[in-house]
mmCIF file of C-alpha atoms in Angstrom:
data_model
loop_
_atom_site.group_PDB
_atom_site.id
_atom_site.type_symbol
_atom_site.label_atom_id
_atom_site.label_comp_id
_atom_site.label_asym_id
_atom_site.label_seq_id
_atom_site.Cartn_x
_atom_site.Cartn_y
_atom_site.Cartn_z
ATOM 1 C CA UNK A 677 0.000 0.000 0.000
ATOM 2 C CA UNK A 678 1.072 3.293 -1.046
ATOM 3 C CA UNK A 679 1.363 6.248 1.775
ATOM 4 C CA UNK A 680 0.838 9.907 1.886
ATOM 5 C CA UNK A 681 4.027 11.571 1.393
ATOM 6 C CA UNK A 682 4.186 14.881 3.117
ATOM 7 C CA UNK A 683 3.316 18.152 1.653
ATOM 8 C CA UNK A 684 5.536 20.790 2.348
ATOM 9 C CA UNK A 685 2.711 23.266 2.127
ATOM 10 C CA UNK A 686 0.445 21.422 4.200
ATOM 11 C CA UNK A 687 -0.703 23.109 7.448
ATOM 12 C CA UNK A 688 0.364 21.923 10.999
ATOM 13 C CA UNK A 689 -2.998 19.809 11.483
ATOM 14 C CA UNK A 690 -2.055 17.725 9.011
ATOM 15 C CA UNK A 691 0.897 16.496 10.777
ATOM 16 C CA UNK A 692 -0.026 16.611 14.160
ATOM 17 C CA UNK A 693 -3.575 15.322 14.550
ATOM 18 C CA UNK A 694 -5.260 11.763 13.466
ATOM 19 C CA UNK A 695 -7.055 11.606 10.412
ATOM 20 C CA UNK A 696 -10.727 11.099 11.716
ATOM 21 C CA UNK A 697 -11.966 9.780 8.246
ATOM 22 C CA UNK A 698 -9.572 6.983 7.709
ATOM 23 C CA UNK A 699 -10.854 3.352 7.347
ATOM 24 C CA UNK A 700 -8.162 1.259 8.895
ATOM 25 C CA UNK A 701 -9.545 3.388 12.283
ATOM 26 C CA UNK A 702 -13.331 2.615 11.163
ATOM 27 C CA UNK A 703 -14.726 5.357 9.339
ATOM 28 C CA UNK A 704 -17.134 4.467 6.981
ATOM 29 C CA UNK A 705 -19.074 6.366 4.285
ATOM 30 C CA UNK A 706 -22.635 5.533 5.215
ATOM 31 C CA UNK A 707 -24.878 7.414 2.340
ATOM 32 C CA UNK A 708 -24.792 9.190 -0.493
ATOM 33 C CA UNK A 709 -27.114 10.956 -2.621
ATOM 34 C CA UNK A 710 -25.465 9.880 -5.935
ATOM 35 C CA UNK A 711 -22.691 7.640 -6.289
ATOM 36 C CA UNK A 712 -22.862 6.785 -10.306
ATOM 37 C CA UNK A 713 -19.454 7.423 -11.905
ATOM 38 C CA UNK A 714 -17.415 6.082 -8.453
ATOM 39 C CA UNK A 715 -17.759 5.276 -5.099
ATOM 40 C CA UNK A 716 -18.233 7.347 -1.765
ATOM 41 C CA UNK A 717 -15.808 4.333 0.020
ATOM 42 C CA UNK A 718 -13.112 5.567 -1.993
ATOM 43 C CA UNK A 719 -13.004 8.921 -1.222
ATOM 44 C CA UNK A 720 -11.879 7.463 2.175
ATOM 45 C CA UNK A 721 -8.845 5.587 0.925
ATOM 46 C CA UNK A 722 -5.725 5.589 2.790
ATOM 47 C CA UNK A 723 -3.069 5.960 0.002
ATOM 48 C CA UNK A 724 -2.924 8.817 -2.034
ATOM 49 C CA UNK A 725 -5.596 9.372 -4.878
ATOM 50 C CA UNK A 726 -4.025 8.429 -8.614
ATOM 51 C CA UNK A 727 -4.971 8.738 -12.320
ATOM 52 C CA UNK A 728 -4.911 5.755 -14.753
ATOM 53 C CA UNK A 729 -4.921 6.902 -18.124
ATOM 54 C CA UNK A 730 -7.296 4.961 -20.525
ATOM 55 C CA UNK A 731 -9.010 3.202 -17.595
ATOM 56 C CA UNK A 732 -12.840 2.784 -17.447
ATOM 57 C CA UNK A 733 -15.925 0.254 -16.464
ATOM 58 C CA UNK A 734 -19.316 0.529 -17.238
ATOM 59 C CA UNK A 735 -20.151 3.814 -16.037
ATOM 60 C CA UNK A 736 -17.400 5.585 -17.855
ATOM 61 C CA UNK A 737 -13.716 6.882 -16.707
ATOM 62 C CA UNK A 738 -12.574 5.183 -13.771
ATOM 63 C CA UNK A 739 -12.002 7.845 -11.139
ATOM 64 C CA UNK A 740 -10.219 7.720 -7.808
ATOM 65 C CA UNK A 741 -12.505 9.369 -5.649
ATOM 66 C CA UNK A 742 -16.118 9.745 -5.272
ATOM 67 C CA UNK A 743 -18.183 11.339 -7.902
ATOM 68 C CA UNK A 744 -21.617 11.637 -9.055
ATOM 69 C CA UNK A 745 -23.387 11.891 -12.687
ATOM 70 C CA UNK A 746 -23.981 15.149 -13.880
ATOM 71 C CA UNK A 747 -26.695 16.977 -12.170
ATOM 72 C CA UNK A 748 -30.192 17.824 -14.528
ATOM 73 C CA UNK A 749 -32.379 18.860 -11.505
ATOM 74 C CA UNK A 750 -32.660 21.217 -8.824
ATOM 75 C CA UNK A 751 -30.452 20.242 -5.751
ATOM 76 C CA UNK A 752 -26.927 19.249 -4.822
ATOM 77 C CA UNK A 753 -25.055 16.382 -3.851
ATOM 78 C CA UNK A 754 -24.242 14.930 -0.483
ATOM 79 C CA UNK A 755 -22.795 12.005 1.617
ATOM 80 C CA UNK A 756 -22.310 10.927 5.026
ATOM 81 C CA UNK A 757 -19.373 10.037 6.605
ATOM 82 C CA UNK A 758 -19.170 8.296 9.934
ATOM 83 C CA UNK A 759 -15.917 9.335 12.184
ATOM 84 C CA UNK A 760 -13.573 6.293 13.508
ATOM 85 C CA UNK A 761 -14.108 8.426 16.976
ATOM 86 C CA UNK A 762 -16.215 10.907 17.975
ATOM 87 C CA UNK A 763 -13.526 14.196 17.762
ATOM 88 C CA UNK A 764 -13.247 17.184 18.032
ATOM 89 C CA UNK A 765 -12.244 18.443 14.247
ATOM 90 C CA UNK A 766 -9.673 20.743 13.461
ATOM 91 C CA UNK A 767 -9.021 21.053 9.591
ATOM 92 C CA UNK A 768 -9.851 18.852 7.021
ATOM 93 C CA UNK A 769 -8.303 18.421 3.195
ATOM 94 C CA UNK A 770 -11.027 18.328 0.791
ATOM 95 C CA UNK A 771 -8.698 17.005 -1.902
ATOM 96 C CA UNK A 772 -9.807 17.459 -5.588
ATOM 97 C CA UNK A 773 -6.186 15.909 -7.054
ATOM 98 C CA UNK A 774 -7.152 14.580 -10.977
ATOM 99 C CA UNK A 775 -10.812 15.831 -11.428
ATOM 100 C CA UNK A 776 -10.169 18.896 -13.248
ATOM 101 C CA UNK A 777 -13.366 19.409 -15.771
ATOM 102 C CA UNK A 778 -15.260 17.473 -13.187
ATOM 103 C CA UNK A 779 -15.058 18.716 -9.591
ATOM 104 C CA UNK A 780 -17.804 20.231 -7.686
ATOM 105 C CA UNK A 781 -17.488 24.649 -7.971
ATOM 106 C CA UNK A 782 -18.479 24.831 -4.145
ATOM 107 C CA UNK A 783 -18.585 22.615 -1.255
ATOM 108 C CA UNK A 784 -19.273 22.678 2.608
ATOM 109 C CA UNK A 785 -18.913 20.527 5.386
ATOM 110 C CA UNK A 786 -22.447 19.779 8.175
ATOM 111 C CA UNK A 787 -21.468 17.643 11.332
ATOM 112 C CA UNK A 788 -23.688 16.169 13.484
ATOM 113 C CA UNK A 789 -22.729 14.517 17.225
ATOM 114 C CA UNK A 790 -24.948 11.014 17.174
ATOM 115 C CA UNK A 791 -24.743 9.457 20.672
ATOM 116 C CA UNK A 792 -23.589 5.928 20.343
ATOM 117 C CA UNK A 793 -22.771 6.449 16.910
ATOM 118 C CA UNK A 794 -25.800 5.140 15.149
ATOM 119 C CA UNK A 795 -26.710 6.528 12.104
ATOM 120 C CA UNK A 796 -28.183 9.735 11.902
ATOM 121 C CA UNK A 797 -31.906 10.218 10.946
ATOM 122 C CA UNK A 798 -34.130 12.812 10.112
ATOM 123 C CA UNK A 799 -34.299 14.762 13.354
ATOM 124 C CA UNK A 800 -30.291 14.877 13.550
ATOM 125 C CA UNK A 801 -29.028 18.181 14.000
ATOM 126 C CA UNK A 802 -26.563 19.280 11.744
ATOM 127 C CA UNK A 803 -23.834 22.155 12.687
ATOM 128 C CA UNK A 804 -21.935 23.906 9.602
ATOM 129 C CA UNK A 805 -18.757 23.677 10.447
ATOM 130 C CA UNK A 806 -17.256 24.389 6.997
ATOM 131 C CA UNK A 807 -19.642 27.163 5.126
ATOM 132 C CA UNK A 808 -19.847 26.683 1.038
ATOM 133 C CA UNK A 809 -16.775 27.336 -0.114
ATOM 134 C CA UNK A 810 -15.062 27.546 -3.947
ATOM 135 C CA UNK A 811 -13.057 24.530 -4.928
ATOM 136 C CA UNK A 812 -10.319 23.681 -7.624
ATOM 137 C CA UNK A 813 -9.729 21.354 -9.890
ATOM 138 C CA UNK A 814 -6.697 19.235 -9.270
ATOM 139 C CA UNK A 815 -5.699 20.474 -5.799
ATOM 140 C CA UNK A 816 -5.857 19.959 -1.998
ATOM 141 C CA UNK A 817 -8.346 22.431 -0.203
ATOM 142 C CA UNK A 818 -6.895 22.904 3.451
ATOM 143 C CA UNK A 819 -9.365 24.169 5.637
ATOM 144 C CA UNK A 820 -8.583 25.297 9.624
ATOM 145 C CA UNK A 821 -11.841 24.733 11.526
ATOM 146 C CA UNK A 822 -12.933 26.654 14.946
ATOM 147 C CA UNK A 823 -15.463 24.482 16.337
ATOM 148 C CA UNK A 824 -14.802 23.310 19.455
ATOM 149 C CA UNK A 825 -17.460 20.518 19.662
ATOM 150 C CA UNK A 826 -16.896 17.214 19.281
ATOM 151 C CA UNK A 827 -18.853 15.435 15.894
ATOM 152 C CA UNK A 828 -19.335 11.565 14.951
ATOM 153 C CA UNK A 829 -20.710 12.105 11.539
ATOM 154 C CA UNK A 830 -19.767 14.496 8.473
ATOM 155 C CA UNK A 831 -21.953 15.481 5.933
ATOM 156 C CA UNK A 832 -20.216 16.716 2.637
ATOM 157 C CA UNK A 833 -22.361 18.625 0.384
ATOM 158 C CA UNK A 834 -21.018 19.411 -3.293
ATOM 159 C CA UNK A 835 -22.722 21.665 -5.424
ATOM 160 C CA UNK A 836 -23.719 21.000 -7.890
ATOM 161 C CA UNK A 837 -22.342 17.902 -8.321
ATOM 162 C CA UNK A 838 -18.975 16.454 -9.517
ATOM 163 C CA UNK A 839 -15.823 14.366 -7.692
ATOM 164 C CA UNK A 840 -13.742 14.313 -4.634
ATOM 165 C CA UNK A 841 -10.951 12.466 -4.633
ATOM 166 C CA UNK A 842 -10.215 12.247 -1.115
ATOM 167 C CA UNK A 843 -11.534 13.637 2.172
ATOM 168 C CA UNK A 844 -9.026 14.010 5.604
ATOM 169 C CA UNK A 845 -10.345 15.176 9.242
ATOM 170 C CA UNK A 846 -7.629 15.846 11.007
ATOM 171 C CA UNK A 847 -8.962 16.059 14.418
ATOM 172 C CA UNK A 848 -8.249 14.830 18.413
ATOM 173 C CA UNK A 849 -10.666 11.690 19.266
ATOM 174 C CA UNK A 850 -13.108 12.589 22.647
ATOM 175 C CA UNK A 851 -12.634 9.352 24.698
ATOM 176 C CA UNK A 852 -15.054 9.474 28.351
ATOM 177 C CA UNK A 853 -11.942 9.063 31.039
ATOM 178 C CA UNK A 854 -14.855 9.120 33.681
ATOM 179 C CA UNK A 855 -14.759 5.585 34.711
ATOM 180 C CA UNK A 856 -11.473 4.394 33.063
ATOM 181 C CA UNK A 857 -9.529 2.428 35.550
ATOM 182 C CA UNK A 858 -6.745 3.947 37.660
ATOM 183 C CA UNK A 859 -4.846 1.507 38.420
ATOM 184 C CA UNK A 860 -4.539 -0.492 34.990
ATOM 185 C CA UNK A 861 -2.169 1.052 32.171
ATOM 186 C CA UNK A 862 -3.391 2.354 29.263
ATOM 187 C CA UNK A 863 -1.475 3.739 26.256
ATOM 188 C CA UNK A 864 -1.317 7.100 26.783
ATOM 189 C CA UNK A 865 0.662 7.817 23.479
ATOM 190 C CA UNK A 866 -1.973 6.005 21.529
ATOM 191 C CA UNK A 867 -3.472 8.858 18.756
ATOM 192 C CA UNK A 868 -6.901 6.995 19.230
ATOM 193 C CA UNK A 869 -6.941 7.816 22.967
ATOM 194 C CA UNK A 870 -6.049 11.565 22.419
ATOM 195 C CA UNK A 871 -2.456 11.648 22.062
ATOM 196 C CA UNK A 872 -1.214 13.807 19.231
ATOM 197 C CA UNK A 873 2.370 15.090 17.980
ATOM 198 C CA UNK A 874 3.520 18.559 19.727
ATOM 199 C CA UNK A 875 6.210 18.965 17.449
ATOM 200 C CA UNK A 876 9.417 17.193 15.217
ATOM 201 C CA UNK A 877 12.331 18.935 14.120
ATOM 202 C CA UNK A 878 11.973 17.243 11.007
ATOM 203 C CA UNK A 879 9.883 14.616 9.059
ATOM 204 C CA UNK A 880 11.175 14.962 5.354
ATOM 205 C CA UNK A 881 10.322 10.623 4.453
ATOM 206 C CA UNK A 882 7.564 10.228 7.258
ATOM 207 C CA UNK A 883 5.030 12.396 9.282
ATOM 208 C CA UNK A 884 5.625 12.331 13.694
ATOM 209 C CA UNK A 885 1.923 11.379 13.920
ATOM 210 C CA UNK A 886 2.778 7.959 12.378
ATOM 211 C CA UNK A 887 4.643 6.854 15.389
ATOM 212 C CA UNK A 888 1.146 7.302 17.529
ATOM 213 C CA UNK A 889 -0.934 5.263 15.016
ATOM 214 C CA UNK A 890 -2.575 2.221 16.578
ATOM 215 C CA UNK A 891 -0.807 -1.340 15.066
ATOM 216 C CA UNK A 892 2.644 -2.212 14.030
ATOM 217 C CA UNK A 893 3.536 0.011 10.513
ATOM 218 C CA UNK A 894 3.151 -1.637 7.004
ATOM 219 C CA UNK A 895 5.844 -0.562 5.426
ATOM 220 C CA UNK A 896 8.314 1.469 6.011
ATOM 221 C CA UNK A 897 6.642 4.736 4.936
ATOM 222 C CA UNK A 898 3.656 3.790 7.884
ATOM 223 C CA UNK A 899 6.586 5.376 10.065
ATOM 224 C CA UNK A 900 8.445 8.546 11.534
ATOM 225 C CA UNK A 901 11.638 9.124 9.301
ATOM 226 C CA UNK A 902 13.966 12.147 9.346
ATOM 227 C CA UNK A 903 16.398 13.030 6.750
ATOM 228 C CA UNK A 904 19.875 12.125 7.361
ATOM 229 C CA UNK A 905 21.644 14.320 9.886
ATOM 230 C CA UNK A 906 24.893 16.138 8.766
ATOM 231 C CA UNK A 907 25.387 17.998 11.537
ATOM 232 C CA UNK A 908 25.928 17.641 15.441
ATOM 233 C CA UNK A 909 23.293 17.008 17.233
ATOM 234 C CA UNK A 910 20.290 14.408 17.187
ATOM 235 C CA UNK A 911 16.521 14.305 16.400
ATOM 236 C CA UNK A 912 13.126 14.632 18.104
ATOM 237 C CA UNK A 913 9.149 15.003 18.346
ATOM 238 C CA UNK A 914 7.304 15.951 21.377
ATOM 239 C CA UNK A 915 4.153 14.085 21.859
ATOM 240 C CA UNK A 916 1.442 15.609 24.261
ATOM 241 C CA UNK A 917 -0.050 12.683 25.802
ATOM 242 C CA UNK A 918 -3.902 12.107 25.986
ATOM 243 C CA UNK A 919 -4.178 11.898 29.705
ATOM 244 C CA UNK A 920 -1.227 12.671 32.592
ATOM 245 C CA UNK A 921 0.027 9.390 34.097
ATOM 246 C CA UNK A 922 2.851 7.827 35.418
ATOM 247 C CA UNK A 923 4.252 5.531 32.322
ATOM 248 C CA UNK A 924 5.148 2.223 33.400
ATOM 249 C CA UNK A 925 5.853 0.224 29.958
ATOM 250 C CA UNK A 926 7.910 1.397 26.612
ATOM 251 C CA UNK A 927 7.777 0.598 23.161
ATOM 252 C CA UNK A 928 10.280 2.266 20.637
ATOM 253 C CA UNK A 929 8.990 -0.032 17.260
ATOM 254 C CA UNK A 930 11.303 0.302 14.160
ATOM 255 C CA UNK A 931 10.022 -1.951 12.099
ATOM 256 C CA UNK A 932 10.969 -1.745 8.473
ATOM 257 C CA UNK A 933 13.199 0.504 9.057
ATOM 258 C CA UNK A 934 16.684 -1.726 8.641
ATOM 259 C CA UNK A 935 19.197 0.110 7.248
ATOM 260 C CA UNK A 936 18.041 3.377 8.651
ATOM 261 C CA UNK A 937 16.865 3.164 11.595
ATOM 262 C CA UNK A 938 18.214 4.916 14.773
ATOM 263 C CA UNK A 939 21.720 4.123 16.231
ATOM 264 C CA UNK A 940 20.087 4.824 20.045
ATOM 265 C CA UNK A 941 16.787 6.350 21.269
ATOM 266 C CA UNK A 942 15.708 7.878 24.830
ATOM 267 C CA UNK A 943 13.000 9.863 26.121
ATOM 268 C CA UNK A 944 12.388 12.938 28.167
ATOM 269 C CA UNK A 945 9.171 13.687 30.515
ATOM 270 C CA UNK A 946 7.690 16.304 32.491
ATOM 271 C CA UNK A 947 4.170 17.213 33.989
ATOM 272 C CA UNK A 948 2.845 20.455 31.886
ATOM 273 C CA UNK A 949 0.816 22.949 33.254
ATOM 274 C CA UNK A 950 0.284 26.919 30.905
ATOM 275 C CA UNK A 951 1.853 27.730 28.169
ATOM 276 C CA UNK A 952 1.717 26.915 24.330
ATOM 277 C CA UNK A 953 2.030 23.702 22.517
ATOM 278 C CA UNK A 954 5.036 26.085 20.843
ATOM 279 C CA UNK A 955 6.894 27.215 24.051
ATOM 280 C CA UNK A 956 7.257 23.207 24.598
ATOM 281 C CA UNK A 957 10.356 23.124 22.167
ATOM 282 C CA UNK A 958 12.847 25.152 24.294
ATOM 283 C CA UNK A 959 11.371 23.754 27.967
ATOM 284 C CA UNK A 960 11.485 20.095 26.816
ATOM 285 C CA UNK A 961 15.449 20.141 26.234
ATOM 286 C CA UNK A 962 15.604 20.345 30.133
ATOM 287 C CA UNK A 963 12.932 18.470 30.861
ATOM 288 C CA UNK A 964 13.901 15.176 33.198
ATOM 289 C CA UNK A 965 14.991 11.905 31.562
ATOM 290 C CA UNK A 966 12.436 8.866 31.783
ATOM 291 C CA UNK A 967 14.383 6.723 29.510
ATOM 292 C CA UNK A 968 18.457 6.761 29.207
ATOM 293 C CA UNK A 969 20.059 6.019 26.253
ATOM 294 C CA UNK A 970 18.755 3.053 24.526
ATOM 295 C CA UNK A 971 20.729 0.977 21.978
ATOM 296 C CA UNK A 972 18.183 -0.170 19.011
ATOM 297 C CA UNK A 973 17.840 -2.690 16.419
ATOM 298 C CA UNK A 974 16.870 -2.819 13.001
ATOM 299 C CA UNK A 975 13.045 -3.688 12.714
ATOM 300 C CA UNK A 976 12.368 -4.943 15.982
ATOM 301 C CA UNK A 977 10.272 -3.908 18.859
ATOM 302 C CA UNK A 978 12.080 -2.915 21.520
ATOM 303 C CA UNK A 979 10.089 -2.711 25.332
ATOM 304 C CA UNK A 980 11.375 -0.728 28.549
ATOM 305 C CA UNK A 981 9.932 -1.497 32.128
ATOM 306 C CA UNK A 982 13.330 -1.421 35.036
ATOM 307 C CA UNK A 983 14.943 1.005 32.497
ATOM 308 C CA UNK A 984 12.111 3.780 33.508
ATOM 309 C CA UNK A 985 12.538 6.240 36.037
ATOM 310 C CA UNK A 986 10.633 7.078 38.907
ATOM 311 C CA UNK A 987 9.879 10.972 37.973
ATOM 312 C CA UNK A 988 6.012 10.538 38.732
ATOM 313 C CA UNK A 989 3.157 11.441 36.659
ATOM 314 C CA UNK A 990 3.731 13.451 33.278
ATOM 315 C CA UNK A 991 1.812 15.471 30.446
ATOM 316 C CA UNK A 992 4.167 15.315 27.435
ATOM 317 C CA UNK A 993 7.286 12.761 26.128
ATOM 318 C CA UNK A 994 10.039 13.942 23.969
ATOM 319 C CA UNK A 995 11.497 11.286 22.115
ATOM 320 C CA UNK A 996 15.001 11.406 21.506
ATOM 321 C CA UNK A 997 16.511 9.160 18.152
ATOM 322 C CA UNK A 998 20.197 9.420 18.159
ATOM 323 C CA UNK A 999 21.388 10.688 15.877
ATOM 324 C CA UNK A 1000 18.583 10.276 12.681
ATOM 325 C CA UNK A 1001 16.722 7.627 11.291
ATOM 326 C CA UNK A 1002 12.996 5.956 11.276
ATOM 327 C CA UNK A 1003 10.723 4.766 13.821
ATOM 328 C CA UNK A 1004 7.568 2.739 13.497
ATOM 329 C CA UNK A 1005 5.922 3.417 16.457
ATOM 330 C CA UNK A 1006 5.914 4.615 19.920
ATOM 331 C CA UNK A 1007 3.840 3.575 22.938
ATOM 332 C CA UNK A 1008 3.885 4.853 26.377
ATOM 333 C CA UNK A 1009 1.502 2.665 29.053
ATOM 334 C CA UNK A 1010 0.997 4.380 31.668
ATOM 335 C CA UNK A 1011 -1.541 4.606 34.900
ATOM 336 C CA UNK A 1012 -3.444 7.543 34.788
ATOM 337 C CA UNK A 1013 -2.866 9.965 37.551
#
C-alpha cells in the first residue's frame, strides 16, 4: 500500500492530529445521494488518490474518488461520513487531485454529534462547520476549523455535483476518562486515545503522527523518518499525551526501518501545566529523563519497564533518536494519575 508523502505546504494539522476519516480506524461512508461514476468508500482511501490513463468500467472513466453523474435537476449532492471516533475536528483536506473538468465549484462541510454512533436520521441536528466554499480542480483544499465541539458524523455537500478524490479530518478523538480504571495502564501515546504530535524537528520521508498510530507500521513509509543528519546534534518530536500518568511500559517499534533506523533512542518527561504547545520546544530540552540512552535494532520492537525512572506522573514525552533515522511506532503505558 502506497502512503501519503508529506506536503511541504500542508498546514500543521495535518501532521499533528489523526485523520478522523480513515478506514483502517473505522470510518465508513454511510450514504450518499449519488454515487454513479465512483464510489463514496473511496473517497476514504488511505493511500494517495491516482490517475490511470485509458481506464474505465461501465459507467465511464474510472475515477479515484467519489463522484456523481452530472446533475439535470434542482439540488446538490451529499454524503455521510461516519468518524472512527467521535472528535473534536480541526481542519480537514477536501482534496480534488485529478478531477479537473469534473469537480464540484463549491462545497461545505455539516457535522452532526450522534450518541452511540448510530446513524443519523431525520431529526439529527446538523452544525456547519465548513460554510460553502469555492473549490479547484486538481488540488488539496486545506481548511482550519474553529469548532470546538466534538462530531461523529460528516456530511459533505457538493454543489452542484462532480468528484472528490479524497476527504481528511484531522482532528483529536473525545474518549469518556470518567470511569477508566486507575490503576490499569493504558497507552497514553496512543493517537486513538487523544495523544497527538507537539512537534518534530523534522519529518522529510515520514510524518511524527505515524509513530502514535494504533498497530505495528506496514511498510516502512507507515513510520516517523527524518532526513539524514549532517550535523551535530540528534533528532526529536514531542508528543502531548492524551491523559497525565505515570508511564510504566515502553515501546520504541522500528520496524521496516533496517538500514536506517536509529543508532540509540531515549525519552524525556515532564508534567505540563500553561503555556503553548510552541513554548514546549525550548522547555522540553531540560525536561527530566524517563528513559536513558537506549541501543536499538533494526526492525524490531524494543520494550522498557526497570529502564524507567521514577519521575512521577507526566503530560508530554520527547522522544530522543540518536542521531537520525525511522521509527515505526511509539507507545507509552501508563496509569493515569
Amino acid at each position: 500500500m502506497a502512503l501519503p508523502t508529506l506536503d511541504p505546504n500542508a498546514p500543521d494539522f495535518t501532521r499533528r492530529y489523526v485523520n478522523l476519516a480513515d478506514p483502517r480506524l473505522g470510518a465508513q461512508a454511510l450514504e450518499a445521494s449519488d454515487e454513479f461514476f465512483a464510489p463514496k468508500e473511496r473517497m476514504l482511501n488511505p493511500e494517495p488518490a491516482v490517475f490511470i490513463p485509458g481506464k474505465y468500467d461501465d459507467h465511464g472513466k474510472w475515477m479515484d474518488g467519489w463522484e456523481t453523474r452530472r446533475k439535470r435537476t434542482t439540488g446538490y449532492d451529499w454524503c455521510i461520513v461516519k468518524l472512527a471516533r467521535a472528535g473534536v475536528v480541526k481542519g480537514l483536506d477536501i482534496d480534488t487531485s485529478h478531477f479537473t473538468g469534473n469537480f464540484p465549484p463549491a462545497a461545505s462541510i455539516e457535522a452532526a454529534y450522534v450518541p452511540g454512533g448510530e446513524q443519523p436520521g431525520g431529526s439529527t441536528q446538523w452544525t456547519e462547520i465548513v460554510p460553502s466554499m469555492t473549490l479547484q480542480g486538481n488540488t488539496h483544499h486545506y481548511v482550519d476549523v474553529a469548532d470546538g465541539q466534538a462530531y461523529t458524523h460528516l456530511r459533505v455537500n457538493l454543489y452542484p455535483d462532480g468528484g472528490v478524490a479524497r476527504l481528511r479530518v484531522y482532528g483529536q478523538p473525545q474518549v469518556d476518562w470518567t470511569n477508566a480504571s486507575r490503576s490499569a495502564p493504558v497507552d497514553l501515546a496512543a493517537m486513538e486515545n487523544g495523544a497527538y504530535v507537539v512537534a518534530a524537528n523534522n519529518q522529510h520521508f515520514g510524518a511524527a503522527s505515524n509513530i502514535l498510530m494504533p498497530g505495528r507500521g506496514v511498510n516502512m513509509g507507515d513510520g516517523w523518518e527524518t532526513r539524514r543528519r549532517r550535523e551535530p546534534g540528534n533528532d526529536w518530536a514531542i508528543i502531548a499525551l492524551a491523559r497525565p500518568g505515570t508511564i510504566t511500559k515502553l515501546e520504541v517499534d522500528t520496524a521496516f526501518f533496517k538500514g536506517n533506523y536509529p543508532d540509540r533512542c531515549s525519552i524525556q518527561a515532564a508534567y505540563v501545566t500553561g503555556g503553548t504547545d510552541s513554548s514546549l520546544i525550548t522547555q522540553a530540552m531540560f525536561w527530566p529523563t524517563l528513559l536513558g540512552e537506549q541501543k536499538l535494532q533494526m526492525d524490531k520492537q524494543h520494550f522498557f519497564e526497570s529502564e524507567i525512572a521514577a519521575i512521577g506522573p507526566v503530560t508530554h514525552l520527547r522522544l530522543n533518536i540518536i542521531p537520525d533515522g525511522g521509527v515505526s511506532r511509539l507507545r507509552a503505558w501508563g496509569v493515569l494519575a
